[in-house]
Coordinates of C-alpha atoms in Angstrom, one line a residue:
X293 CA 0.0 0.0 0.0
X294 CA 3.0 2.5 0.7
X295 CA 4.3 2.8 -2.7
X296 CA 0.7 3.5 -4.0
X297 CA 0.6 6.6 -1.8
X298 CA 3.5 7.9 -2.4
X299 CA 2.4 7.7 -6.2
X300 CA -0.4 9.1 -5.5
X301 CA 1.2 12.3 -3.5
X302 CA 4.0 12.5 -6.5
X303 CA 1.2 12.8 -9.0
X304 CA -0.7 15.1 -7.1
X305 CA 2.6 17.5 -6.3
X306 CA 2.9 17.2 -10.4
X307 CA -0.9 17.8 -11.0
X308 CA -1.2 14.9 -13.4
X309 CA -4.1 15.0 -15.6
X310 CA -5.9 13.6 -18.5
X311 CA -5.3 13.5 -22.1
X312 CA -8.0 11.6 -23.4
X313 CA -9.0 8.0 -24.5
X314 CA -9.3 6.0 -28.1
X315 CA -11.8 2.7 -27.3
X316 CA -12.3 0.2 -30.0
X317 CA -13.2 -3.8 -30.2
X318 CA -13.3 -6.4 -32.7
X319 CA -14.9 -10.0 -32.9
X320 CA -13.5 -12.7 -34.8
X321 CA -15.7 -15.4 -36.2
X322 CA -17.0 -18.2 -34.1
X323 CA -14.6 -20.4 -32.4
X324 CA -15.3 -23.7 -30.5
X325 CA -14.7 -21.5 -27.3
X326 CA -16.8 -18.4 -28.4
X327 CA -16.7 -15.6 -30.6
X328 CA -13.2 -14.3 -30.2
X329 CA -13.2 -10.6 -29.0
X330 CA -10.4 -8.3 -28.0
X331 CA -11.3 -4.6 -26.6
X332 CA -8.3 -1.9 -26.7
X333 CA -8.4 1.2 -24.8
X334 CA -5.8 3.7 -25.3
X335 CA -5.6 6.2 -22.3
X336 CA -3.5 9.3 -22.4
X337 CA -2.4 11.0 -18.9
X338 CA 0.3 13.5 -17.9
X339 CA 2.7 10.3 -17.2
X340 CA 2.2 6.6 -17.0
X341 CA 2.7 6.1 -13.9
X342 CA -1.2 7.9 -13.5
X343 CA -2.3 5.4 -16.0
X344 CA -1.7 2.5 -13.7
X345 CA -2.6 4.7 -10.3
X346 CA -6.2 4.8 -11.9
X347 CA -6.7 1.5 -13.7
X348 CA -5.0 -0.8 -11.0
X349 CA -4.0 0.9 -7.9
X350 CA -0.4 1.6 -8.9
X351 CA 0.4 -2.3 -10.1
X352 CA -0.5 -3.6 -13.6
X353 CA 1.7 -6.4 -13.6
X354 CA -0.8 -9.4 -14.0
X355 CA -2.7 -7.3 -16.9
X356 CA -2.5 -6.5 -20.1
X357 CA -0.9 -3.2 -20.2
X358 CA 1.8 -1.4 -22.8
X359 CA 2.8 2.2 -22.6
X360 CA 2.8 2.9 -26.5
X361 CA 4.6 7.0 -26.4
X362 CA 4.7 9.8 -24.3
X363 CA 6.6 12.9 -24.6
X364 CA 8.3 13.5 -21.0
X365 CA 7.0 16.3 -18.8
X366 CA 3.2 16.2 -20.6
X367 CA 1.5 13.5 -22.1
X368 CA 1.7 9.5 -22.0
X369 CA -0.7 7.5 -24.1
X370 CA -1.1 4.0 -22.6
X371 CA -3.1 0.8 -24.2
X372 CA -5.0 -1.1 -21.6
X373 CA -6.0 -4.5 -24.1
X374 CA -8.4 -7.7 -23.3
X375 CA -8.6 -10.8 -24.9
X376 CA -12.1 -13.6 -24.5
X377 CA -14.5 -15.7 -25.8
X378 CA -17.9 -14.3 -26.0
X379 CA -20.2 -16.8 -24.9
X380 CA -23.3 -15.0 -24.6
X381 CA -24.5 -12.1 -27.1
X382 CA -25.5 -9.3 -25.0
X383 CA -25.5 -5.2 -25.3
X384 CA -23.2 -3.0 -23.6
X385 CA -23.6 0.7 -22.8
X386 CA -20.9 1.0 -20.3
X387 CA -20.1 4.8 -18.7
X388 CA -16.0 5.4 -19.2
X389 CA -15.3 7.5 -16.1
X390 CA -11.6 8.9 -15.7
X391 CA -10.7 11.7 -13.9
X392 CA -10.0 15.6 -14.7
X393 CA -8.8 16.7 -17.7
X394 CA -6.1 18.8 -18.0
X395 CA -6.9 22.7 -18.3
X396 CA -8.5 23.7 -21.1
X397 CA -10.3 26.3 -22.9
X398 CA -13.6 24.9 -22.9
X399 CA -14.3 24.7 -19.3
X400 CA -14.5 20.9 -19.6
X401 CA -13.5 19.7 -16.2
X402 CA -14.5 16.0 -15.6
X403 CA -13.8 13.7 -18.3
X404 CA -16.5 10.8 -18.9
X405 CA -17.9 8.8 -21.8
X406 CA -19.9 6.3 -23.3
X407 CA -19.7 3.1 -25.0
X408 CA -22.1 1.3 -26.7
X409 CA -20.9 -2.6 -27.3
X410 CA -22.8 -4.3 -29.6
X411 CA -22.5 -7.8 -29.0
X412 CA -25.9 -9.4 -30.3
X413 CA -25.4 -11.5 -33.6
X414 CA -26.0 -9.7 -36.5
X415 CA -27.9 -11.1 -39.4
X416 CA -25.9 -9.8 -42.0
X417 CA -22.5 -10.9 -41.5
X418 CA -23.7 -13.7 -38.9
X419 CA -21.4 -12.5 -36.4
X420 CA -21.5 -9.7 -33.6
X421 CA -20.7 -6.1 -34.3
X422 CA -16.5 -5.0 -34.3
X423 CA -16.5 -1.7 -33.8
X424 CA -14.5 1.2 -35.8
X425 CA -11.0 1.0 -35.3
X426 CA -8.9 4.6 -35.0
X427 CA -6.4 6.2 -33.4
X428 CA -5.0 9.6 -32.8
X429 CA -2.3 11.1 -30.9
X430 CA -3.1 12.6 -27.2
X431 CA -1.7 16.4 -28.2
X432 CA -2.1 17.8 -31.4
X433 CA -1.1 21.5 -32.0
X434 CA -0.8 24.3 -34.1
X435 CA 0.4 27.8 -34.4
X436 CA -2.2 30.5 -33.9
X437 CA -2.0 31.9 -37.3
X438 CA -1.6 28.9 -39.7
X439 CA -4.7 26.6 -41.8
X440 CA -4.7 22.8 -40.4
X441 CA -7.2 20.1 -41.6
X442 CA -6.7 16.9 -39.3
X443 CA -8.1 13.5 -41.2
X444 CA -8.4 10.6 -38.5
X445 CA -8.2 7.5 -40.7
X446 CA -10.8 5.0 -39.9
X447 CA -12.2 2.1 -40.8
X448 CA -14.5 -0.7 -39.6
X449 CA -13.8 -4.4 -40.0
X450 CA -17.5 -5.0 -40.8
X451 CA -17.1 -2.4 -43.7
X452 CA -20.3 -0.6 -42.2
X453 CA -20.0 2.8 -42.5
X454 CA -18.6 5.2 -40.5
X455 CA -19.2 8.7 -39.1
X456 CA -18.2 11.2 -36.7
X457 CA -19.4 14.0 -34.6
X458 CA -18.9 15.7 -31.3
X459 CA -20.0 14.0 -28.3
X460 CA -23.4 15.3 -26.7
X461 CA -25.5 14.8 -23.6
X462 CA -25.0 11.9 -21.9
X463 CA -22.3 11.3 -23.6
X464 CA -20.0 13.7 -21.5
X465 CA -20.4 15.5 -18.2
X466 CA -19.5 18.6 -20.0
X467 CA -20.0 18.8 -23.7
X468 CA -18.8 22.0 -24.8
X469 CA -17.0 21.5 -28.1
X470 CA -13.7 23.4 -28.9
X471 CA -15.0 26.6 -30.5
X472 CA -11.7 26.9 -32.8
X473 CA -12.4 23.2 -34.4
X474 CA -15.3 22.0 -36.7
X475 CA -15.9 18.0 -37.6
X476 CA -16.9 16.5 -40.5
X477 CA -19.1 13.4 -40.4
X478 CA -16.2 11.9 -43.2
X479 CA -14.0 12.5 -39.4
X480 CA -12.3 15.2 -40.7
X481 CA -11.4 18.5 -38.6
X482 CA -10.6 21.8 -39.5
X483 CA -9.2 24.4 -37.6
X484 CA -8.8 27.9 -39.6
X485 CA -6.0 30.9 -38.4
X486 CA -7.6 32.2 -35.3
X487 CA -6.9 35.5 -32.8
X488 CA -3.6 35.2 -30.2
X489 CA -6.7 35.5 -27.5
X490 CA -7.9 31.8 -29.0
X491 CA -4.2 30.9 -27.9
X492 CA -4.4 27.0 -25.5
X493 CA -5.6 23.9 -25.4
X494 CA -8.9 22.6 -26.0
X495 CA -10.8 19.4 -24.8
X496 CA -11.8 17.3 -27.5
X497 CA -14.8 14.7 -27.4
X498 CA -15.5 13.1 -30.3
X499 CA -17.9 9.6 -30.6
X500 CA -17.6 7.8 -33.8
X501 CA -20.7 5.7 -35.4
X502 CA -21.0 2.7 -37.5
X503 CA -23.8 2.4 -39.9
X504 CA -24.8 -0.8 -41.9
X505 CA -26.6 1.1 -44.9
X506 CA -29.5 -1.7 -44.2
X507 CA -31.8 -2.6 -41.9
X508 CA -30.5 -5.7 -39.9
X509 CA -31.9 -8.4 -37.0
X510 CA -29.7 -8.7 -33.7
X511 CA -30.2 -12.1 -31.8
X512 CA -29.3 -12.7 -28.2
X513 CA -28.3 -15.3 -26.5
X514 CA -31.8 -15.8 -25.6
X515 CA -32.7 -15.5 -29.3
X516 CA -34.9 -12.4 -28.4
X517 CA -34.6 -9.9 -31.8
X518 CA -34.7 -6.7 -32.5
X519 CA -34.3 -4.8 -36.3
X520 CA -31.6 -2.6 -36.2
X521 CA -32.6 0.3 -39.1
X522 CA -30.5 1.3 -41.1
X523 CA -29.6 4.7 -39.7
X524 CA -29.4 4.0 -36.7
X525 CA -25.8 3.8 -35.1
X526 CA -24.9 0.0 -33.9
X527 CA -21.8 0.8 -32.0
X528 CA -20.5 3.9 -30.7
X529 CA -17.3 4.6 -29.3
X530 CA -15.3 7.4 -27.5
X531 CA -12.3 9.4 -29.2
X532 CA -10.6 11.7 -26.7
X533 CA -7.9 14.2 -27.0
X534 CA -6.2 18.0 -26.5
X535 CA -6.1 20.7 -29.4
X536 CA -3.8 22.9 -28.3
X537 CA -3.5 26.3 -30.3
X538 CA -0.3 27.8 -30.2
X539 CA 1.0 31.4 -30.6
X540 CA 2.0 32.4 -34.2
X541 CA 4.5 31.1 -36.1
X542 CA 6.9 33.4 -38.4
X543 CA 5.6 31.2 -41.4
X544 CA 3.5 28.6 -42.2
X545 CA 4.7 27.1 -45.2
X546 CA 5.6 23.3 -44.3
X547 CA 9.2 23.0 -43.9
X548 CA 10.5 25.9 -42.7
X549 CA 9.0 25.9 -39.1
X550 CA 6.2 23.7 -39.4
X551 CA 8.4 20.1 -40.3
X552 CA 7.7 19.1 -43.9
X553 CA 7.3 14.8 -45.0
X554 CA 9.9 14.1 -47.2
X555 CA 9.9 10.6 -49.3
X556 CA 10.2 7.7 -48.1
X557 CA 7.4 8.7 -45.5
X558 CA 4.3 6.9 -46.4
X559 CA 1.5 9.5 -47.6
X560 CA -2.1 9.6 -45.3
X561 CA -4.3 6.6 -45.7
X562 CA -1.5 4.2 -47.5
X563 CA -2.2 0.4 -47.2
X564 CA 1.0 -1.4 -45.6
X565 CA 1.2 -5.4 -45.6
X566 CA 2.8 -7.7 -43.6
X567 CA 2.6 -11.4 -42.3
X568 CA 2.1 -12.1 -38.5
X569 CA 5.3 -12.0 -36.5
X570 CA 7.1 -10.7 -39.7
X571 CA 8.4 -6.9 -38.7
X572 CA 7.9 -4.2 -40.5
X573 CA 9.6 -1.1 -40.6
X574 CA 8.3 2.3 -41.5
X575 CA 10.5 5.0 -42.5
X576 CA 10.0 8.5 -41.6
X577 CA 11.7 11.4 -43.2
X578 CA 10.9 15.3 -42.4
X579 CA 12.3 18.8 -42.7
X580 CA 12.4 22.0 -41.1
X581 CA 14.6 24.4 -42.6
X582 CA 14.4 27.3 -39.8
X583 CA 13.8 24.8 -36.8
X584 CA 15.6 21.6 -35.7
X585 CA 13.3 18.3 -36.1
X586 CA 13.6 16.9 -32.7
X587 CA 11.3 14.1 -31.9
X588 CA 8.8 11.5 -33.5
X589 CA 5.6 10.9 -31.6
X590 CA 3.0 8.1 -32.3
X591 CA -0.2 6.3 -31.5
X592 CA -1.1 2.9 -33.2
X593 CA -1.2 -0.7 -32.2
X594 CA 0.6 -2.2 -28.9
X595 CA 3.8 -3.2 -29.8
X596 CA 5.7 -0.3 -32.1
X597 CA 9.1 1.1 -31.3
X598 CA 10.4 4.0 -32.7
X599 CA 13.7 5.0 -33.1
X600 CA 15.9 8.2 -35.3
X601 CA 19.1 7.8 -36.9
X602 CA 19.6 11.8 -36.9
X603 CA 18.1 14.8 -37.3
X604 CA 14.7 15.0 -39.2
X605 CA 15.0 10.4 -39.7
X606 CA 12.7 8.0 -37.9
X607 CA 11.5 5.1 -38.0
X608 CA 8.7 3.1 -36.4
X609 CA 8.8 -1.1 -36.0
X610 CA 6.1 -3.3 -35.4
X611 CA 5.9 -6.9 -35.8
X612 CA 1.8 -8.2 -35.9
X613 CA 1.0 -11.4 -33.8
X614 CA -1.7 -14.0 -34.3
X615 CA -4.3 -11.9 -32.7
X616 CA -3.7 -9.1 -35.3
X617 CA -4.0 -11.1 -38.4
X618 CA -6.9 -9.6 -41.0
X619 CA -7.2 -6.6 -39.0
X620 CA -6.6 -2.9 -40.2
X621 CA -4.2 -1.4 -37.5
X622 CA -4.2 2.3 -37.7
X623 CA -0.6 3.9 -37.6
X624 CA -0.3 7.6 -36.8
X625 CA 2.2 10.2 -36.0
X626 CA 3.5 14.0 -36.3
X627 CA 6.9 15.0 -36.4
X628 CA 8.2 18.1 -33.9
X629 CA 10.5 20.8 -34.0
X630 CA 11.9 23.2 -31.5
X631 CA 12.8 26.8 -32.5
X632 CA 13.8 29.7 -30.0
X633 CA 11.5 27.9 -27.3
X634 CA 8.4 26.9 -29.5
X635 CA 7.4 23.8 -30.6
X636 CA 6.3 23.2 -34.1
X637 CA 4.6 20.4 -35.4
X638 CA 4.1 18.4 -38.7
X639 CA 0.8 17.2 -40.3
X640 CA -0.8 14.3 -38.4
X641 CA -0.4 11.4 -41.1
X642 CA -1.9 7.8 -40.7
X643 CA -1.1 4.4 -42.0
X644 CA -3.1 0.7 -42.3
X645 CA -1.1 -1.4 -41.6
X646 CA -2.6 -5.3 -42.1
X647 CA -1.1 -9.0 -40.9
X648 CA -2.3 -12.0 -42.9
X649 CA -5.6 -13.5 -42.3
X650 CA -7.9 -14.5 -39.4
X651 CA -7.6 -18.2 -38.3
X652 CA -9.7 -20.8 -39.5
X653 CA -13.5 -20.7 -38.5
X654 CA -16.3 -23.0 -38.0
X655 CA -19.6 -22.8 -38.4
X656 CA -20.9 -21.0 -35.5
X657 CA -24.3 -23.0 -33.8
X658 CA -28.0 -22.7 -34.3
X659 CA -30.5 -22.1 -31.6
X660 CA -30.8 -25.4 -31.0
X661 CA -28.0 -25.9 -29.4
X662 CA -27.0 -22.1 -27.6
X663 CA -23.4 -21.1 -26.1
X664 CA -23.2 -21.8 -22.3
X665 CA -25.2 -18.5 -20.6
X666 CA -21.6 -17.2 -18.9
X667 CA -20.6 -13.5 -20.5
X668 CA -17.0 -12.6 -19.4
X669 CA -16.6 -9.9 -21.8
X670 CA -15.4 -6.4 -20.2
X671 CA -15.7 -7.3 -16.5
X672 CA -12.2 -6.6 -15.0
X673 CA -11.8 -2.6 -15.7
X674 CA -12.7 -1.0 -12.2
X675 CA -13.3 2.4 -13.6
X676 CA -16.4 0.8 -15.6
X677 CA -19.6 -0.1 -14.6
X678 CA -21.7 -3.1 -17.3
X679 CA -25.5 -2.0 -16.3
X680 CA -28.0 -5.1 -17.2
X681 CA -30.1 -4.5 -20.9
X682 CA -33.2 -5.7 -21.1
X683 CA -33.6 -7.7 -24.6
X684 CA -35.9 -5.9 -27.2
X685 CA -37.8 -8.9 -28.4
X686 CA -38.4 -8.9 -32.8
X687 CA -41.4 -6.7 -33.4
X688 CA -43.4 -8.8 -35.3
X689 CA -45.7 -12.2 -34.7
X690 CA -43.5 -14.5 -37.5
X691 CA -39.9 -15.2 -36.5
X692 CA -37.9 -14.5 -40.2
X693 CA -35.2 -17.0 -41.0
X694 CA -31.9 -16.0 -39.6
X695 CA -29.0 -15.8 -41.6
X696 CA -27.3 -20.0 -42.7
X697 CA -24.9 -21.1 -45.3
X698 CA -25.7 -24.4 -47.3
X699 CA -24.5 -26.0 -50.1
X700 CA -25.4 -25.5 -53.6
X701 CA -27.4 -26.9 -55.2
X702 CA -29.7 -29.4 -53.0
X703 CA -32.8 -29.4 -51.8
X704 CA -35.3 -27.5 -49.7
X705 CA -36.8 -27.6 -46.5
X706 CA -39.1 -24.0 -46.4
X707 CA -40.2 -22.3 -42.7
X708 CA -43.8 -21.5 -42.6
X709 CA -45.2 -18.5 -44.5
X710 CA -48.4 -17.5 -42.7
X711 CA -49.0 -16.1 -38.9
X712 CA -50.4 -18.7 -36.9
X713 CA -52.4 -18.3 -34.0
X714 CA -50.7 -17.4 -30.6
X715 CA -52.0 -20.8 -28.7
X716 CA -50.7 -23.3 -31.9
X717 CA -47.8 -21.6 -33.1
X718 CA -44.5 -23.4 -32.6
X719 CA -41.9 -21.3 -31.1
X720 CA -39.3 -19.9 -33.9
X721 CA -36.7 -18.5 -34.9
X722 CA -37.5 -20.8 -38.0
X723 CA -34.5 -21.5 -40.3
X724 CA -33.7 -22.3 -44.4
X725 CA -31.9 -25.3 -44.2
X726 CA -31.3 -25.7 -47.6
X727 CA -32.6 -24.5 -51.7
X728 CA -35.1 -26.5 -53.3
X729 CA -33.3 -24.6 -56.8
X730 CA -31.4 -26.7 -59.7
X731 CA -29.5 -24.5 -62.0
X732 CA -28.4 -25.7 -65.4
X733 CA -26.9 -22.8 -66.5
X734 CA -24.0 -21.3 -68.9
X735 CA -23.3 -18.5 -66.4
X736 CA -20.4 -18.4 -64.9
X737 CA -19.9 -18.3 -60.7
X738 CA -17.2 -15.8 -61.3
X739 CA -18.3 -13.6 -63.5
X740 CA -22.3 -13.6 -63.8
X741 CA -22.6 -14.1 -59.7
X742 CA -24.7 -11.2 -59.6
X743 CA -27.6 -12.8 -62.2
X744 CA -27.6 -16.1 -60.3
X745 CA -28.1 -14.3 -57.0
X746 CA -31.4 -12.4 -58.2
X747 CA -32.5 -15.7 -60.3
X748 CA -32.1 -17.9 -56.7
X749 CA -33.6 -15.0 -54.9
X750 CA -37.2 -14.7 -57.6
X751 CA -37.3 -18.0 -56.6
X752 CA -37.2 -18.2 -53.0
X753 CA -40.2 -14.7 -52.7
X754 CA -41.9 -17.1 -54.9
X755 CA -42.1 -19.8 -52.0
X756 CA -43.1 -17.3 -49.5
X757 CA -40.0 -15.6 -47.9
X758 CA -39.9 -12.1 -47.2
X759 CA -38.6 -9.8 -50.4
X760 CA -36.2 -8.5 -48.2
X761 CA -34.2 -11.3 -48.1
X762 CA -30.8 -10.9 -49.3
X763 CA -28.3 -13.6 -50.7
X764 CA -24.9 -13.5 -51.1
X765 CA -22.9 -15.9 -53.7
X766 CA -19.8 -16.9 -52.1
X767 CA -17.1 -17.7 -54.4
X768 CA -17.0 -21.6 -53.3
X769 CA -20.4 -21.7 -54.8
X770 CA -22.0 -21.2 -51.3
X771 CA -25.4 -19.1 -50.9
X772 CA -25.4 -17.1 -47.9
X773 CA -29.5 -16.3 -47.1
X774 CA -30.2 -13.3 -44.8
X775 CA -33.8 -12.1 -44.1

């Protein structure tokens, strides 16, 4: 207990404070153990050490936790990550609670935020919900008198689309967004050249959204449904961090104060491969002619180690285990330089970098035979709190089909296609189990997949299903059936 208090008094003498948070999680397909899902939070303090004083008492040994950069003296960025197998399909909307953020010019004292989990299975990709992945550095800045645009690279492993905005009631204790800073819903910010009295740093709270573009059943593990339309958000997530405006620069043309990329720095959004545990090594060149290019500061996936061979050369290392493979992994960083006393930095520039493939699957099971009713998922971070959901049982009197993959062709075995009274009716979720269709066709799977989709699905709305069904021809010749 001693060394946790004198932590606690050395942080307090340094008035250590918060720098903001990046949450995202991702679901693999269905294992024999679960549905393999792995949550990452990336929380940014005035020094590590804070980090562990407020996620574990001062000792993270037995957990999963990497410092990923800081830059001494104001900001550490520190990935908390968690590994299970979902066994039972729930719905999170779990408060993030912190602590204070650092001063700012928004009056935003407390720092808090939601996160909505979507863990039910989702009839279109058969699967739960992986939220959008990002990152972003916990201190981006800019001189007072100089035109920024600041692109947060995204994606989403479900390819849903996604969107961003500023966080809003009850979303954040205090909600005031940075008056210097617009956001797009493409997640791009803009600042424009502002008055020295806009000078300081500015609490940022963003939530990003993913958005199937269709209207979708979730399934329990009860197999109570609900339809998810199509613009409603199915996950949302928190992304936290300090704007800081800085006084004016003599010039704002990149590369004389503000540090310049030079090749062979990958440009914004580029698509880097690798295989898992095969390093790769990013190169990182910049310039400032009036200014000395000092430092290299980063956010991305646990792991990455950064070095410089000189003035104005870096480069960052990561090598992608098993857990990674298939997965997007969002590289970013800026580049600093130091001139008379100020501190000048480069665009913010992102990378994908992506490691092999998933594992091998199987098929995940039917109602018939459920996942064991335990739900470990999120249920070791003691600054959260996992209220119970209540189930929002499918609107409608006939159970549709949920979503199978079968062999083609075969035969058929069709669910009932009228409402049946509430005393006789058998309880659903009622499934295809196979397609009464035989095909003798010149078309070709690969390149006429598209006319044997529609042909198969005429035939199906003739026997009754819903004309919302959609299919999916898989390139082994496999129809995927969603309704």
């Amino acid at each position: 207990m001693l060394p946790s208090v004198l932590l606690l008094l050395l942080l307090s003498g340094a008035e250590a404070a918060y720098f903001g948070v990046v949450f995202s999680y991702s679901v693999g397909d269905f294992q024999p153990a679960g549905y393999p899902a792995t949550t990452n939070f990336k929380v940014s303090f005035s020094s590590c050490e804070e980090f562990d004083l407020w996620l574990c008492n001062g000792n993270c040994s037995m957990l999963s936790v990497y410092p990923l950069d800081e830059r001494g003296g104001e900001w550490c960025q520190t990935a908390y990550t968690e590994s299970v197998a979902v066994t039972f399909l729930s719905t999170l909307d779990t408060p993030f609670d912190a602590t204070n953020w650092t001063e700012n010019r928004n009056g935003i004292e407390l720092s808090a935020a939601t996160m909505l989990i979507e863990m039910r299975n989702r009839s279109d990709i058969n699967k739960p919900n992986s939220s959008p992945q990002t990152t972003i550095i916990p201190l981006l800045r800019v001189p007072s008198n100089c035109q920024r645009n600041i692109n947060l690279l995204v994606s989403d492993p479900d390819g849903d689309d996604v969107r961003c905005r500023y966080a809003a009631d009850p979303e954040c204790i205090t909600c005031t967004p940075p008056s210097v800073l617009s956001v797009s819903p493409s997640c791009s910010l803009s600042f424009s050249p502002t008055n020295s009295s806009d000078e300081g740093p500015y609490a940022v709270q963003m939530v990003l959204e993913d958005f199937t573009g269709q209207n979708i059943i979730l399934t329990n593990g009860n197999n109570s449904q609900e339809v998810k339309p199509q613009n409603d958000a199915i996950s949302k997530i928190p992304v936290q961090f300090v704007f800081k405006v800085d006084p004016a620069a003599p010039s704002c043309t990149a590369g004389e104060y503000l540090p310049r990329f030079l090749p062979p720095t990958p440009e914004h959004g580029d698509q880097i491969h690798t295989n898992v545990n095969q390093a790769v090594e990013i190169s990182v060149r910049a310039e400032a002619t009036q200014a000395e290019t000092t430092e290299l500061l980063f956010s991305g996936p646990t792991g990455v180690t950064k070095s410089s061979s000189g003035s104005g050369n870096f480069s960052l290392t990561w090598t992608p285990s098993a857990g990674d493979g298939g997965l997007n992994q969002t590289l970013c960083f800026v580049v600093q330089a130091n001139s008379s006393g100020s501190v000048y930095q480069s665009d913010f520039r992102c990378v994908f970098v992506t490691a092999g493939s998933s594992p091998t699957t199987v098929s995940p099971p039917t109602a018939a035979t459920p996942l064991p009713t335990t739900f470990t998922f999120m249920t070791i971070l003691p600054p959260f709190t996992t209220p119970q959901t209540t189930p929002t049982p499918f609107p409608t009197t006939t159970t549709p089909p949920q979503t199978t993959t079968t062999p083609f062709p075969t035969t058929t075995t069709l669910p009932p296609t009228t409402n049946q009274p509430a005393a006789t009716s058998a309880a659903g979720p009622y499934y295809v189990l196979a397609l009464n269709v035989k095909i003798s066709t010149s078309l070709s799977l690969e390149t006429d997949s598209a006319t044997i989709t529609n042909l198969i699905k005429d035939e199906l709305e003739r026997q009754g299903l819903p004309p919302d069904l959609t299919l999916k021809l898989l390139s082994d010749g496999v129809v995927k059936a969603t309704a």
